[in-house]
Coordinates of C-alpha atoms in Angstrom, one line a residue:
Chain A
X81 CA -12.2 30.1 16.7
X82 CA -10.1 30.0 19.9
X83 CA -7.2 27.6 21.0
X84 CA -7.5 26.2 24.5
X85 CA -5.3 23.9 26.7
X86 CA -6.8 21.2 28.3
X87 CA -4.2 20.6 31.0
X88 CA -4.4 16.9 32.7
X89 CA -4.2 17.1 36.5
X90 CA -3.2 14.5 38.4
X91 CA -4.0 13.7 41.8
X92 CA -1.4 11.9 43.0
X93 CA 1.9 11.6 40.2
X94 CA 3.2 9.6 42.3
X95 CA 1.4 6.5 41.7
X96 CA 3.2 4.4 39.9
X97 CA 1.3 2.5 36.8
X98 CA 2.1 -1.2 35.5
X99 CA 2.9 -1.1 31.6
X100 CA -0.3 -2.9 31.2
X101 CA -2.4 0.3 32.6
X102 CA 0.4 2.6 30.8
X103 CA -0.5 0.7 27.3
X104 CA -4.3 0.8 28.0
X105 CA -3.9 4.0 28.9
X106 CA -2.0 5.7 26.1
X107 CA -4.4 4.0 23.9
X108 CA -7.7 5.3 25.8
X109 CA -5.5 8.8 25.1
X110 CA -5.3 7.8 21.3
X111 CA -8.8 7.3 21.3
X112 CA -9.8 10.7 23.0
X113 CA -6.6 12.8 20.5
X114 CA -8.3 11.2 17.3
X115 CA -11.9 11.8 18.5
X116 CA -10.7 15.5 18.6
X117 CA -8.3 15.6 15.6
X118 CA -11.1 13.4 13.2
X119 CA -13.1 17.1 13.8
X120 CA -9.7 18.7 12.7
X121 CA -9.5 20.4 15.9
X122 CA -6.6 18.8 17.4
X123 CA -3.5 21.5 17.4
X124 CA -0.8 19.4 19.8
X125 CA 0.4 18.2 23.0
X126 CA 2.4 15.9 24.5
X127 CA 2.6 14.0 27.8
X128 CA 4.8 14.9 30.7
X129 CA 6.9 12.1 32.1
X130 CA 7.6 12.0 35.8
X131 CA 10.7 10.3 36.0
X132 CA 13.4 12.6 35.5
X133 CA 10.7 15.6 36.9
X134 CA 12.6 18.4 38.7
X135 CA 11.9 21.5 40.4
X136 CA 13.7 24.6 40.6
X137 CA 12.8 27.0 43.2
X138 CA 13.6 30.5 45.0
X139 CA 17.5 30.6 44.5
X140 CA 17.8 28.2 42.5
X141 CA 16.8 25.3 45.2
X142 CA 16.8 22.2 42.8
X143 CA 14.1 19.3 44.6
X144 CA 13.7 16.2 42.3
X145 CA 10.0 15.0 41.3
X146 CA 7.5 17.6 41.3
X147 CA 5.7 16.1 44.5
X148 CA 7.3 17.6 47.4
X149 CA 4.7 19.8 49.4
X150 CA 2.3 19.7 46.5
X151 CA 0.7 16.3 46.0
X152 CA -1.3 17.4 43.0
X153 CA 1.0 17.6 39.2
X154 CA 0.3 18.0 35.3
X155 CA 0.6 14.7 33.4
X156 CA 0.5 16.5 30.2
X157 CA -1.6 18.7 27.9
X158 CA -2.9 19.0 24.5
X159 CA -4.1 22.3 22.7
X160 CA -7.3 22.6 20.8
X161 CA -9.4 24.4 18.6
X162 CA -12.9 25.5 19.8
X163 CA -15.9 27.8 18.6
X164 CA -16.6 27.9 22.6
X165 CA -15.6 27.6 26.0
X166 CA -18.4 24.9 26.1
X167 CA -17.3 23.0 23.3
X168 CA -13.5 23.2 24.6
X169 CA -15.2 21.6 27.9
X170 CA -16.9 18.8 26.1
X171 CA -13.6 17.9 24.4
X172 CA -12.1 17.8 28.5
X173 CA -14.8 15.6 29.5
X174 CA -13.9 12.6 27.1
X175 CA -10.2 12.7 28.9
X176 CA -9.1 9.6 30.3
X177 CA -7.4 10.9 33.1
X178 CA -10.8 11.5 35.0
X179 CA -11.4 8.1 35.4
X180 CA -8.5 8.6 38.0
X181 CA -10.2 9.7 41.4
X182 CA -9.4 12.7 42.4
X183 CA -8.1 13.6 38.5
X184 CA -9.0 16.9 37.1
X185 CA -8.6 18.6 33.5
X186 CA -8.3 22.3 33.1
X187 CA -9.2 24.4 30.3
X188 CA -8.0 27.8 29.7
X189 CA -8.4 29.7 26.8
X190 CA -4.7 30.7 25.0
X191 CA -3.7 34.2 25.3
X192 CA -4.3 35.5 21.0
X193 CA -1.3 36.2 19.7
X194 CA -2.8 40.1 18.5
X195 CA -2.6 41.7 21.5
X196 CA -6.7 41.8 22.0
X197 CA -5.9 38.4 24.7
Chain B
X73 CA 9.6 -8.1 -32.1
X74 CA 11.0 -4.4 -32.6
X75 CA 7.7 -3.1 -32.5
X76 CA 7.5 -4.1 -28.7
X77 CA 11.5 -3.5 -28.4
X78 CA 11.1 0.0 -29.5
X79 CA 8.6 1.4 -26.9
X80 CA 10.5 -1.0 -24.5
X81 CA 13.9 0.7 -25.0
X82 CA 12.4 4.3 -24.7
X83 CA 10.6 3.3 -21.7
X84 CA 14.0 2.6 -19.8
X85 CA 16.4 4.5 -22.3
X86 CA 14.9 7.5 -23.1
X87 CA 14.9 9.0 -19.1
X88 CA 18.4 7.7 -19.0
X89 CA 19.6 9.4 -21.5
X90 CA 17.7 13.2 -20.7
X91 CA 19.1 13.2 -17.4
X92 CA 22.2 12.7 -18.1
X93 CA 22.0 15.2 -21.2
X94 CA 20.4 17.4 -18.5
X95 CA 22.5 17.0 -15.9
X96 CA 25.8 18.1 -18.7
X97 CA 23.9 20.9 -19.9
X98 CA 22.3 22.0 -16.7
X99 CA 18.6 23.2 -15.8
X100 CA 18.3 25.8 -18.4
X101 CA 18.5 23.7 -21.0
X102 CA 16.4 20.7 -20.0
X103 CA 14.6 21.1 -23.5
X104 CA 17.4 20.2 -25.3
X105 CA 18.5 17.5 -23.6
X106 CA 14.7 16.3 -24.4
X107 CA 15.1 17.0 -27.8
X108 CA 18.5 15.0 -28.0
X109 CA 16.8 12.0 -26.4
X110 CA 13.5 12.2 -28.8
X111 CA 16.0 12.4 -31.6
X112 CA 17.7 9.6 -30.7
X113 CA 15.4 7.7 -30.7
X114 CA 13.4 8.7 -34.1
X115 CA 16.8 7.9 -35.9
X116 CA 17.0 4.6 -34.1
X117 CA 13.8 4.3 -35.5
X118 CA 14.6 5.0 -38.9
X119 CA 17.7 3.2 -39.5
X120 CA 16.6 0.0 -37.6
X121 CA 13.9 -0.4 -40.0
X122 CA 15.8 -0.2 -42.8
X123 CA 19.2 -1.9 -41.7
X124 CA 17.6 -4.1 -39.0
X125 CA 18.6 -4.4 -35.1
X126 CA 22.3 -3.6 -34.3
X127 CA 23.7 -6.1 -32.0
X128 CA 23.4 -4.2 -28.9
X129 CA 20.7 -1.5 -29.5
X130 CA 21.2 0.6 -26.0
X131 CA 25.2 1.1 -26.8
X132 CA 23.7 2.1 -29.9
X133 CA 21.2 4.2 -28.7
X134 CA 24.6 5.6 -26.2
X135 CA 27.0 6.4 -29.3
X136 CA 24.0 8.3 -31.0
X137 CA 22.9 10.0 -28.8
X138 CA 26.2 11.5 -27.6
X139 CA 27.2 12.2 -30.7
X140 CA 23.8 14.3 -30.9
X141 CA 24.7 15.8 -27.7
X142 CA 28.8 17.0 -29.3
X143 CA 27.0 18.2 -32.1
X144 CA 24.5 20.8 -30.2
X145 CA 27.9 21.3 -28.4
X146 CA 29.9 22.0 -31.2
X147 CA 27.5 23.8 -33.1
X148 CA 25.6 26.0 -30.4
X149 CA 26.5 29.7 -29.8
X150 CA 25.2 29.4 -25.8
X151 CA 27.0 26.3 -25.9
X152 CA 30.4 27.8 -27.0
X153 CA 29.9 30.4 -24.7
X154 CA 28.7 29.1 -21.6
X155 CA 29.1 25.6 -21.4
X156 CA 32.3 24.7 -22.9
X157 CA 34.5 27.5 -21.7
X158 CA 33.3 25.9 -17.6
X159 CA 34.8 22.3 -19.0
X160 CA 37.7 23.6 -21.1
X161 CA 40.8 22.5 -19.6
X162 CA 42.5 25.2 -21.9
X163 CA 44.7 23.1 -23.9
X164 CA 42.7 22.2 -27.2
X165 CA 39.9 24.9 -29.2
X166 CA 38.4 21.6 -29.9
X167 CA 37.9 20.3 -26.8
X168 CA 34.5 18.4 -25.8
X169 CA 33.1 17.2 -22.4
X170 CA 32.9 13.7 -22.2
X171 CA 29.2 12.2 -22.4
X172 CA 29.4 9.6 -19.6
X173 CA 26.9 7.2 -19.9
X174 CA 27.9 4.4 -17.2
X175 CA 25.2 3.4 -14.9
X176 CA 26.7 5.2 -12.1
X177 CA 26.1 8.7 -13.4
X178 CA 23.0 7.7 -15.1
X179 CA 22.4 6.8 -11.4
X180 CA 23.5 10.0 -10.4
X181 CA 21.9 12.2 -12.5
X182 CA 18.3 10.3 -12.2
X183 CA 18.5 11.1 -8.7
X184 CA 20.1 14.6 -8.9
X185 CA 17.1 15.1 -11.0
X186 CA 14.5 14.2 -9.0
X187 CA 15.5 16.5 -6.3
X188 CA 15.6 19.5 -8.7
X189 CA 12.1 18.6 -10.1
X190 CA 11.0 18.7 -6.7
X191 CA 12.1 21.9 -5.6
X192 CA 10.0 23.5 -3.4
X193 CA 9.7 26.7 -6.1
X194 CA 7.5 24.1 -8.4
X195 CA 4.2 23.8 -7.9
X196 CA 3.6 20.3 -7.1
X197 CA 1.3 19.1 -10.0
X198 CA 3.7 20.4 -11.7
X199 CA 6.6 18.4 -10.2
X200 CA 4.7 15.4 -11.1
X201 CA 4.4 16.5 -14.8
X202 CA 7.9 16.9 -14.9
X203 CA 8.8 13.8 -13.5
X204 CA 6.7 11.8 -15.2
X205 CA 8.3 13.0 -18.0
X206 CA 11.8 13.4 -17.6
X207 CA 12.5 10.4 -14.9
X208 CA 9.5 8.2 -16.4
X209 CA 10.3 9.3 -20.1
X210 CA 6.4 9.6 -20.6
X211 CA 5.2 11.1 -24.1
X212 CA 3.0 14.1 -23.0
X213 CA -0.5 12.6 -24.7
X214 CA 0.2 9.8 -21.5
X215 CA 0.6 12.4 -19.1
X216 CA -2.5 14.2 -20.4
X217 CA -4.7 10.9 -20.2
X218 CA -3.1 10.6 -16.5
X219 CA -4.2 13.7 -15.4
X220 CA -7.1 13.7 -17.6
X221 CA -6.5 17.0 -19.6
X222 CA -5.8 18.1 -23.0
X223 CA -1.8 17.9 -24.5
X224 CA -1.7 21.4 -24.5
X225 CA -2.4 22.2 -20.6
X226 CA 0.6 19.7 -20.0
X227 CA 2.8 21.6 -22.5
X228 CA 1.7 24.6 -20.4
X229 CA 2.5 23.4 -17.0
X230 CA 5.6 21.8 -18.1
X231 CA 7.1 24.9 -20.2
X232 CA 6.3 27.2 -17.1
X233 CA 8.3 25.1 -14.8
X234 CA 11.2 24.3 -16.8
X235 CA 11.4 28.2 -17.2
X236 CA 10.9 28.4 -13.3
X237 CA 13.6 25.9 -13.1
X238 CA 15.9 28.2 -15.1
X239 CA 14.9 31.7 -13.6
X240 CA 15.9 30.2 -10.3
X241 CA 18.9 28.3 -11.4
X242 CA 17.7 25.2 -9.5
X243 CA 21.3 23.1 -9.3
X244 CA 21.2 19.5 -10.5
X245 CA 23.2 18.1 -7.6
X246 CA 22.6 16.3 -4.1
X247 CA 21.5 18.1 -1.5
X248 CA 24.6 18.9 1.4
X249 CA 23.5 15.9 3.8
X250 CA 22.5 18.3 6.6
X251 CA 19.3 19.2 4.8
X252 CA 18.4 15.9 2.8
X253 CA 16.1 15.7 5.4
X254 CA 14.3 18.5 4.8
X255 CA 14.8 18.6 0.7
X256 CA 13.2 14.8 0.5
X257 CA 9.7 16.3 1.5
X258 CA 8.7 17.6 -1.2
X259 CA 10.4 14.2 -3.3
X260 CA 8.7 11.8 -0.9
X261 CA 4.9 13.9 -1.5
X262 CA 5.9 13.9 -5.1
X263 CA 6.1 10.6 -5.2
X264 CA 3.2 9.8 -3.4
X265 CA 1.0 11.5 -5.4
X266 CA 2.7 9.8 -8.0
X267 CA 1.2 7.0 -6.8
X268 CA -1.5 7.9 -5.8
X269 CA -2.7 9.9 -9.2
X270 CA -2.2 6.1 -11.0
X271 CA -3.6 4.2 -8.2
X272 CA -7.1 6.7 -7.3
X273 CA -7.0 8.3 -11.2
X274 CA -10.3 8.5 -12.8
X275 CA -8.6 7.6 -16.2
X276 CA -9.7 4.4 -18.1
X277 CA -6.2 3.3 -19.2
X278 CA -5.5 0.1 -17.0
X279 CA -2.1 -0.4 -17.8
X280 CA -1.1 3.7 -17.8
X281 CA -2.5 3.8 -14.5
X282 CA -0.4 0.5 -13.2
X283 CA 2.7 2.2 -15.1
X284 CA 2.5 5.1 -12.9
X285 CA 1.9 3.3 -9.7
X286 CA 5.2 0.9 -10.8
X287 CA 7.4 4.3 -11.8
X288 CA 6.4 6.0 -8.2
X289 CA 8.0 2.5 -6.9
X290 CA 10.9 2.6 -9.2
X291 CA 12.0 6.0 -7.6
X292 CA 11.4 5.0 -4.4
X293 CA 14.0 2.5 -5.1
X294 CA 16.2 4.6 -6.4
X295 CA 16.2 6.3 -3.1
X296 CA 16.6 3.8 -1.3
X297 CA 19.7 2.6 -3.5
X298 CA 21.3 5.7 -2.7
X299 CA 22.7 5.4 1.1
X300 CA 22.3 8.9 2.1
X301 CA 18.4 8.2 1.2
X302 CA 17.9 5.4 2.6
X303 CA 15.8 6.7 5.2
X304 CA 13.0 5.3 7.4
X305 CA 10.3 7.6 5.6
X306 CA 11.6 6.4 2.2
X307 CA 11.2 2.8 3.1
X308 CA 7.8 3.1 5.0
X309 CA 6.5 5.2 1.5
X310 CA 7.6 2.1 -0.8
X311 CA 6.1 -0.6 2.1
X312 CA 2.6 1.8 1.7
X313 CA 2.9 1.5 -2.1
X314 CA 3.8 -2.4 -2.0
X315 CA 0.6 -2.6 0.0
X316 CA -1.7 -0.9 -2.3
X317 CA -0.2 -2.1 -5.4
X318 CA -0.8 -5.6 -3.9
X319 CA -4.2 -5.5 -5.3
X320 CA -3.6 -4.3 -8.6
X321 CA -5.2 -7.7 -10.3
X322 CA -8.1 -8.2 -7.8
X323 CA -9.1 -5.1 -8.2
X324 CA -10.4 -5.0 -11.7
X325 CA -13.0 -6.8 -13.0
X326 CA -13.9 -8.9 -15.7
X327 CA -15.4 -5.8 -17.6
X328 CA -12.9 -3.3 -16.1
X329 CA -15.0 -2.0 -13.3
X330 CA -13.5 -1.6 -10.4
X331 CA -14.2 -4.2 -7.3
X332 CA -14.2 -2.5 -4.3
X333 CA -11.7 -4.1 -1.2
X334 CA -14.6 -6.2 0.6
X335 CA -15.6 -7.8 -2.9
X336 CA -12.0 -9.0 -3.5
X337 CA -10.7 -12.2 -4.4
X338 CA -7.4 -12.4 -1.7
X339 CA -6.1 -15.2 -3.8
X340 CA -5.2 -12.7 -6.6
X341 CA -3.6 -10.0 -4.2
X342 CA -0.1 -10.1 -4.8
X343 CA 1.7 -12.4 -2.2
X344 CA 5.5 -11.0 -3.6
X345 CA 4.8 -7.3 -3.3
X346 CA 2.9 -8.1 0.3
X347 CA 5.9 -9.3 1.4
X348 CA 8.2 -7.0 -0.3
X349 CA 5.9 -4.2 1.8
X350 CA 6.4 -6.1 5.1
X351 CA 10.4 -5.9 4.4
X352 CA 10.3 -2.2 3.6
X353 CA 8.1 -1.6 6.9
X354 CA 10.4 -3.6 8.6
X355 CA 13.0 -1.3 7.5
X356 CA 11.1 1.8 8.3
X357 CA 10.8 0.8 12.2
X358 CA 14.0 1.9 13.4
X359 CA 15.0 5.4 14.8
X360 CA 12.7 7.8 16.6
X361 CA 11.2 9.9 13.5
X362 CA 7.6 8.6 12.7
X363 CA 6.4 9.6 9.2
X364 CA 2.3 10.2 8.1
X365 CA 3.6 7.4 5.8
X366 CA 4.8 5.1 8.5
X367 CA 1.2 5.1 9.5
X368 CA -0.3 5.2 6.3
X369 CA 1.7 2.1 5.5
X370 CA 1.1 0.5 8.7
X371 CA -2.7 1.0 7.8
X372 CA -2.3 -0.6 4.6
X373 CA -0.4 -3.5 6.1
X374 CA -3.5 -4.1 8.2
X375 CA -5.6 -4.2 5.0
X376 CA -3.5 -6.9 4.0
X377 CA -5.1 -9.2 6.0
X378 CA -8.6 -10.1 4.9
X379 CA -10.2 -11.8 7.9
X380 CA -11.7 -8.6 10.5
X381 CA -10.8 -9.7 13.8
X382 CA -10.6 -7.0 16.7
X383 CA -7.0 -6.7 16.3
X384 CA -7.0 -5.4 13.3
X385 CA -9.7 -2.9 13.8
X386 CA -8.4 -1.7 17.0
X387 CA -4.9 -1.1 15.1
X388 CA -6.5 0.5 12.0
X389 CA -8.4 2.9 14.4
X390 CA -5.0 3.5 16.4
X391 CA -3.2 4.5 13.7
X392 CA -5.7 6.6 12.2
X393 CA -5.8 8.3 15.5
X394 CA -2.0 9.4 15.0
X395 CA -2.3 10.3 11.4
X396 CA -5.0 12.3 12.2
X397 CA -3.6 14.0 15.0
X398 CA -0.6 14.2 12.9
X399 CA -2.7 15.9 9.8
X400 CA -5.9 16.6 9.4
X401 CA -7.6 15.3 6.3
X402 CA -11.2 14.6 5.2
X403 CA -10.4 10.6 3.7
X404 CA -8.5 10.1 7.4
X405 CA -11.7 11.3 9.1
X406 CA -13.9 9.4 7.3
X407 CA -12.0 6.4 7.2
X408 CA -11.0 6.5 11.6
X409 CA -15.1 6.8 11.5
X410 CA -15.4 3.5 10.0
X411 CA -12.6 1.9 12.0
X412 CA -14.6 3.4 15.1
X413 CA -17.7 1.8 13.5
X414 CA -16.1 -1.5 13.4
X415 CA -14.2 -1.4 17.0
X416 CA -17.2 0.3 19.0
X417 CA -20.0 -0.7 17.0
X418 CA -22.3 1.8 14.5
X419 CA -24.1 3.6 16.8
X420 CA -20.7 5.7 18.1
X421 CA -19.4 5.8 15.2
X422 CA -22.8 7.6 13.2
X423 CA -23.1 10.0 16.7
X424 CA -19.2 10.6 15.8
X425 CA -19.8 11.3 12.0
X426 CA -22.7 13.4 12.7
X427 CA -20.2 16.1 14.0
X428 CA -17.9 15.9 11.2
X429 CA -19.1 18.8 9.3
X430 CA -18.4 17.0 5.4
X431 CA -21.4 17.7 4.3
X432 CA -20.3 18.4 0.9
X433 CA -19.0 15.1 0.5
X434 CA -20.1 12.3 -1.0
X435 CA -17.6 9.9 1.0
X436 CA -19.0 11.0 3.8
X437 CA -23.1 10.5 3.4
X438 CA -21.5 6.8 1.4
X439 CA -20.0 6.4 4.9
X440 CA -23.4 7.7 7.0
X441 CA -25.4 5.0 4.5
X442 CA -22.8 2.2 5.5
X443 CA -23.7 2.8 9.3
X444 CA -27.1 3.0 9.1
X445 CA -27.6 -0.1 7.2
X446 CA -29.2 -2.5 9.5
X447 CA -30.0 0.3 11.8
X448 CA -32.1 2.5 9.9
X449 CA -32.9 1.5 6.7
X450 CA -34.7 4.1 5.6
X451 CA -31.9 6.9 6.9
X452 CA -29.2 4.8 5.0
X453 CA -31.3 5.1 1.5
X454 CA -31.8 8.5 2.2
X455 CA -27.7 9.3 2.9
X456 CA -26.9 6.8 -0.3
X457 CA -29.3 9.3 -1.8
X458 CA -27.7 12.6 -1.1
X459 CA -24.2 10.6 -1.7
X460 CA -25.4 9.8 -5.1
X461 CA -26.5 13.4 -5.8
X462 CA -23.2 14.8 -4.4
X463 CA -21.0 12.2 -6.6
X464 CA -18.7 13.7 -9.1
X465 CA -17.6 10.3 -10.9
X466 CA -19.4 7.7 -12.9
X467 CA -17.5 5.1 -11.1
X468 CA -18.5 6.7 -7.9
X469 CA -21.9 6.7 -8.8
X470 CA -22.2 3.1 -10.0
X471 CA -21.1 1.9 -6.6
X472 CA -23.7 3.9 -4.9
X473 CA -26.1 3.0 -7.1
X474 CA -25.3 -0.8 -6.5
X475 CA -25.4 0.1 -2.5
X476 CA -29.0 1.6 -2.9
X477 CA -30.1 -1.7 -4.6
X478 CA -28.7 -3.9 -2.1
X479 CA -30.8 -1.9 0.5

């Protein structure tokens, strides 16, 4: 069985959401986690604020918010347990953030910590 | 009147008296503080009988038993030598430690106990066996109904911690506050299991099981009495036991079967201890750590309420959601499926359960009966079927078997 990230891609981070879509959105996320965890495949994850979101670049250039040149930013990720790429997919396509337009999820396949990769 | 006063007294005297005893002789010689204690209490016994009550039995029961305790000290060879020689102050041959029986270090040592029982070198059934019988002061035949095994495999598993107590010199003492954190773990499972082994156990003693349940809440206390353990996690543990043991009386019936929660007469759960939980979880909210017990008890506050309304469902689900993401365990899965059932309807909640991969479980094809019922008739007899095969209890069965009749 491998782990993979599901990393949540958001368009546009800078949108800013009301509490009310925060709340019913951190409890679509609930739903999607536990759908994943009641298979005991859930490993972790967390969200990824924006406020407070910094860049450091080439020299140590410090630019505040991650949406400078690039629109596009990671809201968060969560690590799972798969047999398959294809089952790690189907996990991805229950994620919330897609109902955001333009929204994407990326799964990648963590790097085994046995030196095979 | 002695006849109940007697059990009574050992009930609250007998711990008191072995962890203190314990706590002056140290972990080594946990046996003997036992054997003080059991003494003790044979020559209250004895005399009482004959000479009737003394005035106030527990000073009584005090005197003797440190007069016991001098004479293992006076008399014993490891004593002399080990013991004795650490409390000497150097001025008298004669000199004996003081056997200090004042509610605070009876306080003391109860709790200083309870973290040595539940080192982490103990296996855990183990630390429950212990506890039971040195914090709870239960005979060993109760601890062998609770558990449902012979005296002997008790003695065992008692004897071979005690000695792993003493090979690795487990201190009685509080932990250094930097790592009560970490040391109340293995206390706070402890207890839970505590609980959980009088509140789920398979044993037909009523009133042992309720004991159990009610000493798992006594320590709790005791935790919580103690200001370096009063702790969110502590306090959301006793609101998840006020909860459950809420329904102690509803839950047994007339012919002491067990009614299941949606049978239940409300008016007989517990209205004190409900509230009592809703304090504790009160309590428990503050600071940023969330326990598996702050959600376990926020689940069981839920249950409180009798009436399904979305809210509660929606809230059961959520917090199942973050106990399982927290830890995985088969009962969580099961039980978020039928919270999914009752917020999304059965057909999700069945397409869900299919890909739970239980299939050894008899919870789980119960649980696949449940949601086909109205559905599929046919499927749901045929899940209540396999369930009924798969069941390892007689109680289990019988509440199958009465699910299969209904259909």
């Amino acid at each position: 069985m491998n782990e993979y990230a599901l990393i949540m891609r958001h368009e546009d981070g800078s949108k800013i959401a009301s509490p009310e879509q925060m709340q019913a959105w951190m409890k679509q996320t609930m739903d999607w986690i536990g759908g994943i965890a009641v298979k005991n495949k859930f490993v972790g994850g967390t969200g990824l604020p924006f406020d407070g979101a910094s860049v450091v670049g080439r020299g140590g250039l410090v630019t505040n918010g991650p949406f400078g040149d690039i629109k596009e930013t990671i809201g968060g990720f969560i690590t799972v347990r798969a047999e398959s790429l294809e089952e790690a997919i189907e996990f991805a396509k229950g994620c919330p953030v897609l109902q955001g337009e333009g929204n994407t999820v990326e799964v990648r396949r963590i790097a085994k910590n046995d030196g095979t990769h | 009147m002695q006849n109940e006063l007697i059990p009574h007294l050992f009930r609250t005297e007998f711990r008191k008296i072995t962890a203190v005893l314990c706590k002056l002789f140290g972990i080594e010689n946990v046996s003997i503080a036992e054997d003080i204690a059991g003494e003790t209490f044979l020559a209250a016994l004895e005399t009482w009988t004959y000479k009737g009550l003394p005035e106030n039995p527990t000073a009584w029961l005090y005197t003797v038993a440190k007069n016991k305790a001098k004479n293992v000290l006076a008399r014993n060879d490891l004593f002399q030598n080990k013991i004795t020689p650490l409390v000497q102050s150097g001025t008298s041959d004669n000199y004996l430690p003081e056997i200090d029986l004042s509610p605070q270090n009876i306080a003391d040592s109860q709790l200083q106990m309870l973290f040595a029982i539940c080192h982490p070198v103990i296996p855990t059934e183990a630390q429950i066996g212990l506890a039971l019988r040195i914090l709870c002061g239960f005979g060993i035949e109760e601890i062998a109904t609770a558990f449902l095994c012979n005296k002997e495999t008790i003695n065992k598993r008692l004897y071979r911690a005690k000695e792993k107590l003493r090979t690795e010199n487990v201190a009685i003492e509080f932990p250094p506050e930097a790592e009560i954190t970490k040391r109340l773990q293995p206390v706070l499972t402890t207890l839970y299991l505590l609980f959980n082994e009088g509140y789920y156990s398979e044993s037909n003693n009523e009133l042992l099981r309720n004991d159990l349940c009610l000493e798992a809440m006594r320590l709790a206390q005791m935790l919580l009495d103690y200001p370096p353990t009063n702790l969110p996690a502590v306090n959301a543990l006793l609101a998840l036991m006020c909860f459950h043991a809420s329904r102690f009386e509803a839950r047994k019936g007339d012919n002491g079967q067990m009614i299941l929660y949606h049978d239940q007469d409300e008016n007989l759960w517990n209205r004190e201890l409900i509230a009592r939980g809703a304090m504790h979880l009160n309590r428990a909210s503050v600071g940023e750590h969330f326990s598996r017990y702050h959600l376990e008890a926020g689940i069981a506050y839920w249950h409180t309420i009798k009436t399904d309304t979305a809210e509660k469902w929606e809230n059961i689900l959520h917090l199942y959601n973050h106990l399982l993401a927290l830890e995985y365990s088969p009962v969580a899965a099961l039980n978020r499926t039928y919270a999914l059932a009752k917020v999304q309807g059965n057909e999700i909640a069945i397409a869900e359960a299919e890909q739970l991969k239980l299939s050894n479980s008899p919870y789980y094809f119960t649980l696949l009966g449940e949601l086909y019922k109205g559905i599929d008739n046919q499927k749901a007899l045929e899940n209540l079927h396999m369930a009924l095969k798969l069941a390892k209890t007689q109680a289990d069965r019988r509440v199958i078997q009465v699910r299969i009749d209904m259909l």
